[in-house]
PDB file of C-alpha atoms in Angstrom:
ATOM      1  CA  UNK A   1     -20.749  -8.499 -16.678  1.00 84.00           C
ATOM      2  CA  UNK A   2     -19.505  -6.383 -13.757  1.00 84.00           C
ATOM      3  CA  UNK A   3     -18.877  -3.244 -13.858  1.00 91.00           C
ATOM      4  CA  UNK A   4     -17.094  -1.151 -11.284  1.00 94.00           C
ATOM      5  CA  UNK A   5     -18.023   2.894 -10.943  1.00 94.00           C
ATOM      6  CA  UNK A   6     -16.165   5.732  -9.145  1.00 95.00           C
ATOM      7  CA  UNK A   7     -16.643   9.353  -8.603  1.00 91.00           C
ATOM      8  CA  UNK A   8     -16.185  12.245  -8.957  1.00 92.00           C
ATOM      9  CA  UNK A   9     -13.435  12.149 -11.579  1.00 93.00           C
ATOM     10  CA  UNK A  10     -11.606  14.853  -9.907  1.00 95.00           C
ATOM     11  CA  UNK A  11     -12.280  16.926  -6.519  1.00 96.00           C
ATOM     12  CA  UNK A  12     -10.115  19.986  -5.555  1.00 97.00           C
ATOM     13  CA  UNK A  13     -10.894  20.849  -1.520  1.00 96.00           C
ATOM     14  CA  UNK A  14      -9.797  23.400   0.700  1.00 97.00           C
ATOM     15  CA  UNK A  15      -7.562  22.025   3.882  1.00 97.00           C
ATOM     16  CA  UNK A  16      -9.745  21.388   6.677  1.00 96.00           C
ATOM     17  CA  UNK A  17     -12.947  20.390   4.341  1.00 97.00           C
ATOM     18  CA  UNK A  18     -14.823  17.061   5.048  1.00 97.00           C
ATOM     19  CA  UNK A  19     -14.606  14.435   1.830  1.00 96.00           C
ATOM     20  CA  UNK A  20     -16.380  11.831   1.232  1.00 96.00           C
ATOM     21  CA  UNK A  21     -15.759   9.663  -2.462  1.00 96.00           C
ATOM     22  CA  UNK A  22     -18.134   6.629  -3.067  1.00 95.00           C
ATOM     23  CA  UNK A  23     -17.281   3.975  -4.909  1.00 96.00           C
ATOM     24  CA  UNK A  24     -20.051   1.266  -6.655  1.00 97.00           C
ATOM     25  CA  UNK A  25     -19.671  -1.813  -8.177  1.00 96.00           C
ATOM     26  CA  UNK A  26     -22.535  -3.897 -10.243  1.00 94.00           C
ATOM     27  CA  UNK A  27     -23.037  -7.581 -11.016  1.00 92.00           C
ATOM     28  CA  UNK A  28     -21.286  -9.662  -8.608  1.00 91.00           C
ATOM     29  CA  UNK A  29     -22.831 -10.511  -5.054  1.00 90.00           C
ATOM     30  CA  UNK A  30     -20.392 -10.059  -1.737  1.00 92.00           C
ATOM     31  CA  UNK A  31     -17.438  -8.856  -3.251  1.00 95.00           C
ATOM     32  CA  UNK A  32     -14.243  -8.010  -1.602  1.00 95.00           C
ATOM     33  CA  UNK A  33     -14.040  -4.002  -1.848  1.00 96.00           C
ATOM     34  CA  UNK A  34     -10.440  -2.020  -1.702  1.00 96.00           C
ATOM     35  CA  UNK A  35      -9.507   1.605  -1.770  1.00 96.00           C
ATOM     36  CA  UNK A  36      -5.969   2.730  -2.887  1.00 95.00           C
ATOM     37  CA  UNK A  37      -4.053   5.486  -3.420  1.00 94.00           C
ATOM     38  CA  UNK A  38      -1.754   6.495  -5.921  1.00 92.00           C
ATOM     39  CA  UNK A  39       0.999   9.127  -5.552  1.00 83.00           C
ATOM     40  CA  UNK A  40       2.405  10.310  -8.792  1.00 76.00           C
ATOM     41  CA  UNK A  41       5.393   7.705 -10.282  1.00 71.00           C
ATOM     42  CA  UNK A  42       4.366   5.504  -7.409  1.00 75.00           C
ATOM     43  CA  UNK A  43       2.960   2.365  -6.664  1.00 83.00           C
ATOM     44  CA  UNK A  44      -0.477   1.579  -5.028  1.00 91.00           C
ATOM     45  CA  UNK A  45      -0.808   1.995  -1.290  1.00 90.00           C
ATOM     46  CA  UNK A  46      -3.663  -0.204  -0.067  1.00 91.00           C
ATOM     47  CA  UNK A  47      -5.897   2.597   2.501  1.00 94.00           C
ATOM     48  CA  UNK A  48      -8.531  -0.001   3.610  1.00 94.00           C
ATOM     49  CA  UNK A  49     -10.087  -3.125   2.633  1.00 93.00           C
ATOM     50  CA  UNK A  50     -13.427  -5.330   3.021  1.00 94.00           C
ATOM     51  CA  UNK A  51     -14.617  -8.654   2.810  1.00 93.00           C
ATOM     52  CA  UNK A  52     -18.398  -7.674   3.832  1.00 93.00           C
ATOM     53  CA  UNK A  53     -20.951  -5.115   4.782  1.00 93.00           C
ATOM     54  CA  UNK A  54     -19.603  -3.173   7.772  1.00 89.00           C
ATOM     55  CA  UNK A  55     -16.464  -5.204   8.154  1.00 92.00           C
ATOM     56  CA  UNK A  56     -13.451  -2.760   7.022  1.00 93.00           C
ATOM     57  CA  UNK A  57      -9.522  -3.251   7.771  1.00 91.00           C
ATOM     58  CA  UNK A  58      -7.644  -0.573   8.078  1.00 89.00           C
ATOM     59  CA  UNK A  59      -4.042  -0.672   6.647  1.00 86.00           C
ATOM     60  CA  UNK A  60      -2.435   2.518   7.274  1.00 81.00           C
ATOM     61  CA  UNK A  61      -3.471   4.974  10.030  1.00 66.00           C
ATOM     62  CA  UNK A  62      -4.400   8.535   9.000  1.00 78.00           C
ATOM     63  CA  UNK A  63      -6.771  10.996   8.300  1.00 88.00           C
ATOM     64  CA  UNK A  64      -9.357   8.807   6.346  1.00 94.00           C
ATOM     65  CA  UNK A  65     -11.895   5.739   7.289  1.00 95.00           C
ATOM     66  CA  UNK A  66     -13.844   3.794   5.323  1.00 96.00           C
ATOM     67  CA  UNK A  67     -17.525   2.371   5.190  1.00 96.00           C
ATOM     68  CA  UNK A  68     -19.577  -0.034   3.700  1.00 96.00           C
ATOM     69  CA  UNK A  69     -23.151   0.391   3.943  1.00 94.00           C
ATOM     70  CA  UNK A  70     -24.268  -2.179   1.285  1.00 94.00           C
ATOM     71  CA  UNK A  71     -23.192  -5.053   0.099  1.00 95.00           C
ATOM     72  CA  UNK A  72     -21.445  -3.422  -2.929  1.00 95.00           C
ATOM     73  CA  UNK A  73     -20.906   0.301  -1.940  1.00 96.00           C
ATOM     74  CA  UNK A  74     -17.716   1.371  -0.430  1.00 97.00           C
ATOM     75  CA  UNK A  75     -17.162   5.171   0.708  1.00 97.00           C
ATOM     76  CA  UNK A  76     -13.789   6.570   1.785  1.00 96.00           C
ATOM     77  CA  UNK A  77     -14.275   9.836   4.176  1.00 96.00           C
ATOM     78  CA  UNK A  78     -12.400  12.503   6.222  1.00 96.00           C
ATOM     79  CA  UNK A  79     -13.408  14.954   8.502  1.00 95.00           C
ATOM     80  CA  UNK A  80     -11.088  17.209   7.977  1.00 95.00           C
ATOM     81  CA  UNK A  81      -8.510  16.495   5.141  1.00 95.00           C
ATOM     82  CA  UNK A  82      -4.399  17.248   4.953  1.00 94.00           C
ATOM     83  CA  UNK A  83      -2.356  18.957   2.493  1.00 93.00           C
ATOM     84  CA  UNK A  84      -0.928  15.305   2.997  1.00 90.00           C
ATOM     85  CA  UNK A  85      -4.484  13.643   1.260  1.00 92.00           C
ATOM     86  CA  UNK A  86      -4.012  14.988  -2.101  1.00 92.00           C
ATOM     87  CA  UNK A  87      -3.554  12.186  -4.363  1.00 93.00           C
ATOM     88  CA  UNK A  88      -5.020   9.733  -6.826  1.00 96.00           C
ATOM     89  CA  UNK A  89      -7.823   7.399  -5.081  1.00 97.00           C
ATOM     90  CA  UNK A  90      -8.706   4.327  -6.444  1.00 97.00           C
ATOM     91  CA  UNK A  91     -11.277   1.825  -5.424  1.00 97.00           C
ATOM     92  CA  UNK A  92     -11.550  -1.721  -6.440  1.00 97.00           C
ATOM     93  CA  UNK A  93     -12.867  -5.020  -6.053  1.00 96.00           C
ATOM     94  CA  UNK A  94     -12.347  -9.149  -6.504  1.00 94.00           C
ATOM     95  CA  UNK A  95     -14.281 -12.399  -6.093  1.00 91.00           C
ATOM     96  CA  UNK A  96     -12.161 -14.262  -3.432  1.00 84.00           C
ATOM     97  CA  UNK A  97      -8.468 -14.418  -4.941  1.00 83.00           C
ATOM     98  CA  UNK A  98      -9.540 -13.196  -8.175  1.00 87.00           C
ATOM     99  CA  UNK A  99      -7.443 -10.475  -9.953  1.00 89.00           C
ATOM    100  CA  UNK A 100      -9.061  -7.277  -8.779  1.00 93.00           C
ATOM    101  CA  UNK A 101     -10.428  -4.917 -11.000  1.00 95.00           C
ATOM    102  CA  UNK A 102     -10.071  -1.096 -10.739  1.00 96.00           C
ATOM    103  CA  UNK A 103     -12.442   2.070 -10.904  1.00 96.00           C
ATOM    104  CA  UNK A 104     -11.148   4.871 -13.001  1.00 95.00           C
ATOM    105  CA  UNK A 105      -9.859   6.797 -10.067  1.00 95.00           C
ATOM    106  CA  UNK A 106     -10.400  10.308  -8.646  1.00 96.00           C
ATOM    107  CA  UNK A 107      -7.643  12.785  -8.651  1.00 96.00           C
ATOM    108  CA  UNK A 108      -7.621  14.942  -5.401  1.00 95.00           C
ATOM    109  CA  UNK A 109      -6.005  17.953  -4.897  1.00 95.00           C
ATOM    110  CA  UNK A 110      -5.756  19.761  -1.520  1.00 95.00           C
ATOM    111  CA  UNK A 111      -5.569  23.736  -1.432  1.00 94.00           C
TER     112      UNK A 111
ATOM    113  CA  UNK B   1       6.457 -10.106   4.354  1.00 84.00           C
ATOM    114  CA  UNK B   2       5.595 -10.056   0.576  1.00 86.00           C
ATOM    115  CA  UNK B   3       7.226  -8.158  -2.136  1.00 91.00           C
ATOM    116  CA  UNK B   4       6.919  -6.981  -5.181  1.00 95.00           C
ATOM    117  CA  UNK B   5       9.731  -5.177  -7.214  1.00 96.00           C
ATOM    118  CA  UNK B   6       9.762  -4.388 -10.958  1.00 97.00           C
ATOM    119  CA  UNK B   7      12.374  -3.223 -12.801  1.00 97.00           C
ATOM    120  CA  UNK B   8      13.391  -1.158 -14.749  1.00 97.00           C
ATOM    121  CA  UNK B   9      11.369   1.564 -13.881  1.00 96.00           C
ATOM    122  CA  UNK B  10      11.408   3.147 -17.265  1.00 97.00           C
ATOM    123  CA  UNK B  11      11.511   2.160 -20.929  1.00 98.00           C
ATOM    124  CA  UNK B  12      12.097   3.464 -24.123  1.00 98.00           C
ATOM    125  CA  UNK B  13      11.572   1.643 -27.000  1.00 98.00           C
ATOM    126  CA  UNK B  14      11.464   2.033 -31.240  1.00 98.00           C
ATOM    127  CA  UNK B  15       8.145   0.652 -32.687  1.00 98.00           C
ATOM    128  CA  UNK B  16       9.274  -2.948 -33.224  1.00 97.00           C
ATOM    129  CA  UNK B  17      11.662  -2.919 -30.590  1.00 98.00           C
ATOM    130  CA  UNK B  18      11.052  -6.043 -28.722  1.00 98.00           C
ATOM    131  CA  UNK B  19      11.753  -6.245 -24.935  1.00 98.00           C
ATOM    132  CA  UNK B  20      10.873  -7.762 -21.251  1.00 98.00           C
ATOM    133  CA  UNK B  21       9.918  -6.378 -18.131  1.00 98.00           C
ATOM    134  CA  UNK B  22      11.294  -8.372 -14.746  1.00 98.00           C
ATOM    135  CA  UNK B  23       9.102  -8.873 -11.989  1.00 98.00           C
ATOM    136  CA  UNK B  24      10.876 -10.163  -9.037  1.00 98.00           C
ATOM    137  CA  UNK B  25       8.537 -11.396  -6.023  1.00 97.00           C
ATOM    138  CA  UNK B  26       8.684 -12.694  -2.369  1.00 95.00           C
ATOM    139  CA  UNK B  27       5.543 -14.429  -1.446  1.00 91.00           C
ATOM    140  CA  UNK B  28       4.798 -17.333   1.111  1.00 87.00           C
ATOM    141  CA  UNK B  29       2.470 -19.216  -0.776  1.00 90.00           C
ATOM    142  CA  UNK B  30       1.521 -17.656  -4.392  1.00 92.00           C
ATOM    143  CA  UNK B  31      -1.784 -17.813  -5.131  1.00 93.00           C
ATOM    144  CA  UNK B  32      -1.868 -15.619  -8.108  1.00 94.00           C
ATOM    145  CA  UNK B  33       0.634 -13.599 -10.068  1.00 97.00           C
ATOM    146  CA  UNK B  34      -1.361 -10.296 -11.302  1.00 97.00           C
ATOM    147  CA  UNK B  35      -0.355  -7.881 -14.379  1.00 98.00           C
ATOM    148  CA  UNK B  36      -2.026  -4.899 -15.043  1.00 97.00           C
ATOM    149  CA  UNK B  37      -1.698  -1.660 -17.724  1.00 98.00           C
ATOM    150  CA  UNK B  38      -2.460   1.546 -16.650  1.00 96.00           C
ATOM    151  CA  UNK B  39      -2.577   4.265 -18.848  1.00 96.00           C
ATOM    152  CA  UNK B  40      -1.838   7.822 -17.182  1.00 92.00           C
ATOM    153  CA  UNK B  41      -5.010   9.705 -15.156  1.00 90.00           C
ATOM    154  CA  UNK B  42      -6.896   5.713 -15.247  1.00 93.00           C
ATOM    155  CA  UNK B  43      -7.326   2.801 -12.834  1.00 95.00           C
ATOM    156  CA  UNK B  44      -5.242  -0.551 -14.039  1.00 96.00           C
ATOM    157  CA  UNK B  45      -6.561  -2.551 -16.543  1.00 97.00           C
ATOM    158  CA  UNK B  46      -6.194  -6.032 -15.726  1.00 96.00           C
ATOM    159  CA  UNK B  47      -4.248  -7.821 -18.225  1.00 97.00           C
ATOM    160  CA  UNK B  48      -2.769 -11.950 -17.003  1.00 95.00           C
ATOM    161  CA  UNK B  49      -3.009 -14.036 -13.884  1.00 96.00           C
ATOM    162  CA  UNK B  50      -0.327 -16.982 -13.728  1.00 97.00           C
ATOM    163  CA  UNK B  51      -0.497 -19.606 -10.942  1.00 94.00           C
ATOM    164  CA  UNK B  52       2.510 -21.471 -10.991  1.00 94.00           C
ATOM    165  CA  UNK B  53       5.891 -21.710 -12.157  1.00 95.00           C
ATOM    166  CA  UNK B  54       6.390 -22.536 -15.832  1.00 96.00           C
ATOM    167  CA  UNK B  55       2.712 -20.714 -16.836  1.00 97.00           C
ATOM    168  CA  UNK B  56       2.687 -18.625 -19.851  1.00 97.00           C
ATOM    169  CA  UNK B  57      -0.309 -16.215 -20.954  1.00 97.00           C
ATOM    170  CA  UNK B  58      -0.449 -14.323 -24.413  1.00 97.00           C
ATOM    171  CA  UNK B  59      -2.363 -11.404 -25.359  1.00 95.00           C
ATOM    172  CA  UNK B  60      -1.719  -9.561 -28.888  1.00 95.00           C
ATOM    173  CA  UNK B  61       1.695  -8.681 -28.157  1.00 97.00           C
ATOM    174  CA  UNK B  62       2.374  -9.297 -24.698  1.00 98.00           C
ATOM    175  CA  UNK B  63       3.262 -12.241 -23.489  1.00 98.00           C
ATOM    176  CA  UNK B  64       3.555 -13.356 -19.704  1.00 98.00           C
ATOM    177  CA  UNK B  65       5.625 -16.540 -17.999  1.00 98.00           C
ATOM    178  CA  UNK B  66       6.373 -17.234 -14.675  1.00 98.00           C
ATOM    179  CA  UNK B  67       9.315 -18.780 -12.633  1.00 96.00           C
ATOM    180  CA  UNK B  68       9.553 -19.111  -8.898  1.00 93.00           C
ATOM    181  CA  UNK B  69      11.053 -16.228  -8.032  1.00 95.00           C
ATOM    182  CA  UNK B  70      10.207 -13.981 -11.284  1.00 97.00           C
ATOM    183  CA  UNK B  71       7.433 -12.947 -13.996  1.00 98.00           C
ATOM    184  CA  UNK B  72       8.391 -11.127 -17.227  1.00 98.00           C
ATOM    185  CA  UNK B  73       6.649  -9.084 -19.500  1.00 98.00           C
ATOM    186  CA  UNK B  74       7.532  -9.588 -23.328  1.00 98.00           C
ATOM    187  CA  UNK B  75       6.430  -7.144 -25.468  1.00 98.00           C
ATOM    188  CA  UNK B  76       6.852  -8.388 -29.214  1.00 98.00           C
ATOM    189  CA  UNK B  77       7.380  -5.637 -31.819  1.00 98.00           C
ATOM    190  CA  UNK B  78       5.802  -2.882 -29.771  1.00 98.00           C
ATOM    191  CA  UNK B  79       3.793  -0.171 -31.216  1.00 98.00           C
ATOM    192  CA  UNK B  80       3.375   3.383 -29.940  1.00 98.00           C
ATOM    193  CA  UNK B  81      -0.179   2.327 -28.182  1.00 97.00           C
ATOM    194  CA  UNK B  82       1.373   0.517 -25.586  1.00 98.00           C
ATOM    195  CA  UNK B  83       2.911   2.668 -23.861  1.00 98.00           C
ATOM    196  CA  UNK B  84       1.778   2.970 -20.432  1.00 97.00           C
ATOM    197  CA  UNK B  85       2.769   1.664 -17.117  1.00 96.00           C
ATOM    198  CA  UNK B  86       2.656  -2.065 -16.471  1.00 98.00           C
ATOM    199  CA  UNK B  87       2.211  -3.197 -12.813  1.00 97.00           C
ATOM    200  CA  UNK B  88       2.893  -6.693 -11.352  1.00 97.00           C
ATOM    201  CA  UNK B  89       1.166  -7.950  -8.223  1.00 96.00           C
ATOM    202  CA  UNK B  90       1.046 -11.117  -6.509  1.00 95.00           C
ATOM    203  CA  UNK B  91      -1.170 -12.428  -3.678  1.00 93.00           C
ATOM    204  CA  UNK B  92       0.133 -14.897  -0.763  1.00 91.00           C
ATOM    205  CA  UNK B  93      -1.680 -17.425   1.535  1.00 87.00           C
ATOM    206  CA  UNK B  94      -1.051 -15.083   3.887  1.00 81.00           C
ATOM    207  CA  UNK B  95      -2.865 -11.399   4.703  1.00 71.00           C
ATOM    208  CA  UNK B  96      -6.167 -12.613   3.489  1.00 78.00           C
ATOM    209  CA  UNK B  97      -6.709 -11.041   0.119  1.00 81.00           C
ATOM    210  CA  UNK B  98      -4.472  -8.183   0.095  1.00 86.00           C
ATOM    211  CA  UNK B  99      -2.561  -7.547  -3.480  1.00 90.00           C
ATOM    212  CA  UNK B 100       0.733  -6.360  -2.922  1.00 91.00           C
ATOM    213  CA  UNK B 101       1.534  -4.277  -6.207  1.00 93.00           C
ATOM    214  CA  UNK B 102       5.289  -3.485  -7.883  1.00 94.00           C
ATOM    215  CA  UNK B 103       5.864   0.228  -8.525  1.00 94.00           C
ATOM    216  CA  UNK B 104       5.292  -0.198 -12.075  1.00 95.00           C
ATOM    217  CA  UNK B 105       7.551  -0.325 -15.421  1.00 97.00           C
ATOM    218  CA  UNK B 106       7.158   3.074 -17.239  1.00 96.00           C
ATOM    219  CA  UNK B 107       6.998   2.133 -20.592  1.00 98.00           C
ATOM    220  CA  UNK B 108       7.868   4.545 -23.764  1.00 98.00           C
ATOM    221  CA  UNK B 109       7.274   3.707 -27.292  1.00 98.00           C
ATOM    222  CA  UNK B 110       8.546   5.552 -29.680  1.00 97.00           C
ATOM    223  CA  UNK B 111       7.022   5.635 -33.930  1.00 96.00           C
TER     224      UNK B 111
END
C-alpha cells in the first residue's frame, strides 16, 4: 500500500532563516505531488504542484519554490522566510484524477 | 473558474443527532467529487469520491450523494468521535489535476 511521509512535525524559525520541509511518498510510481497550506479555520491553498521529476507549477507567487529531485520526493524551500510563512504545510499526492491523499502536515511558526 | 463552498461552517450536534452538510460546487466538467475528515493538527483523511449525479457512498455513519450542482454529507446518529472538520473538493476537466477544496464544515458533537 502507499504510504505518504512528511516532516518535521513542527518547525519554529527565526524571520530571515532558510527552510526547507521534504515530503516522501512510497509505493506508487510517477505520482502527481502537491504542497498546501493551511491557515487556521481555513481552507487549503494549493502552493505548487507536479506531475514529474523537475516539472513544478507554481500557483501563487511568494516567498517559497518547490523541487522535485526524484520521482517521489517533493521539497518546499525559502531563502529567507516571512512572518507571512507561518502556517500549516501539507504535502500530498494522487494517481492521475485519483482522490489525493495527505501527509500529516508540519506546523510552522515564524518568530 | 471552479468552486467549492460548504456550508455551514460550524456544527453542533447531540450524540444521535442526525444531520447533513451542503456542498455546493461550480465545475466545468466533474471528474470527481472528493470528501475528506480532518481531525485538528492532521492532514485530511480521505473519506468518498462520487462521479456523477445521483451516486451515493456509505461509510459507518456517513453517507454521501451527489446532484449536479450539490453533495451532502449525512451523518446518521452521530457520536462524539466524529467530530472534526469535513472538507469537500471537486476536480474539473480543466486545470489539469488541481483539487479545488471547500473551507470545511466544523463539526461538534456533543455526549
Amino acid at each position: 500500500s502507499q504510504t505518504i511521509h512528511q516532516w518535521p512535525a513542527t518547525l519554529v524559525q527565526p524571520v530571515g532563516s532558510p527552510l526547507s520541509l521534504e515530503c516522501t511518498v512510497e509505493g506508487t510510481s510517477n505520482p502527481n505531488l502537491y504542497w498546501y497550506r493551511q491557515a487556521a479555520g481555513r481552507g487549503l491553498q494549493l502552493l505548487f504542484y507536479s506531475v514529474g521529476i523537475g516539472q513544478i507549477s507554481s500557483e501563487v507567487p511568494q516567498n517559497l519554490s518547490a523541487s522535485r529531485p526524484q520521482d517521489r520526493q517533493f521539497i518546499l524551500s525559502s531563502k529567507k522566510l516571512l512572518l507571512s510563512d507561518s502556517g500549516f504545510y501539507l504535502c500530498a499526492w494522487s494517481e492521475g484524477s485519483q482522490p489525493q491523499h495527505f501527509g500529516d502536515g508540519t506546523r510552522l511558526s515564524i518568530l | 473558474e471552479d468552486q467549492v463552498t460548504q456550508s455551514p461552517e460550524a456544527l453542533r450536534l447531540q450524540e444521535g443527532e442526525s444531520s447533513s452538510l451542503n456542498c455546493s460546487y461550480t465545475v466545468s466538467g466533474l471528474r470527481g467529487l472528493f470528501w475528506y475528515r480532518q481531525d485538528p493538527g492532521k492532514g485530511p483523511e480521505f473519506l468518498f469520491t462520487l462521479y456523477s449525479a445521483g451516486e451515493e457512498k456509505e461509510k459507518e455513519r456517513l453517507k454521501a450523494t451527489l446532484t449536479k450542482k450539490e453533495s451532502f454529507l449525512h451523518i446518521t446518529a452521530p457520536k462524539p468521535e466524529d467530530s472534526a472538520t469535513y472538507l469537500c473538493a471537486v476536480l474539473g476537466n480543466t486545470g489539469g489535476f488541481k483539487t479545488i477544496f471547500g473551507a470545511g464544515t466544523r463539526l461538534f458533537v456533543k455526549a
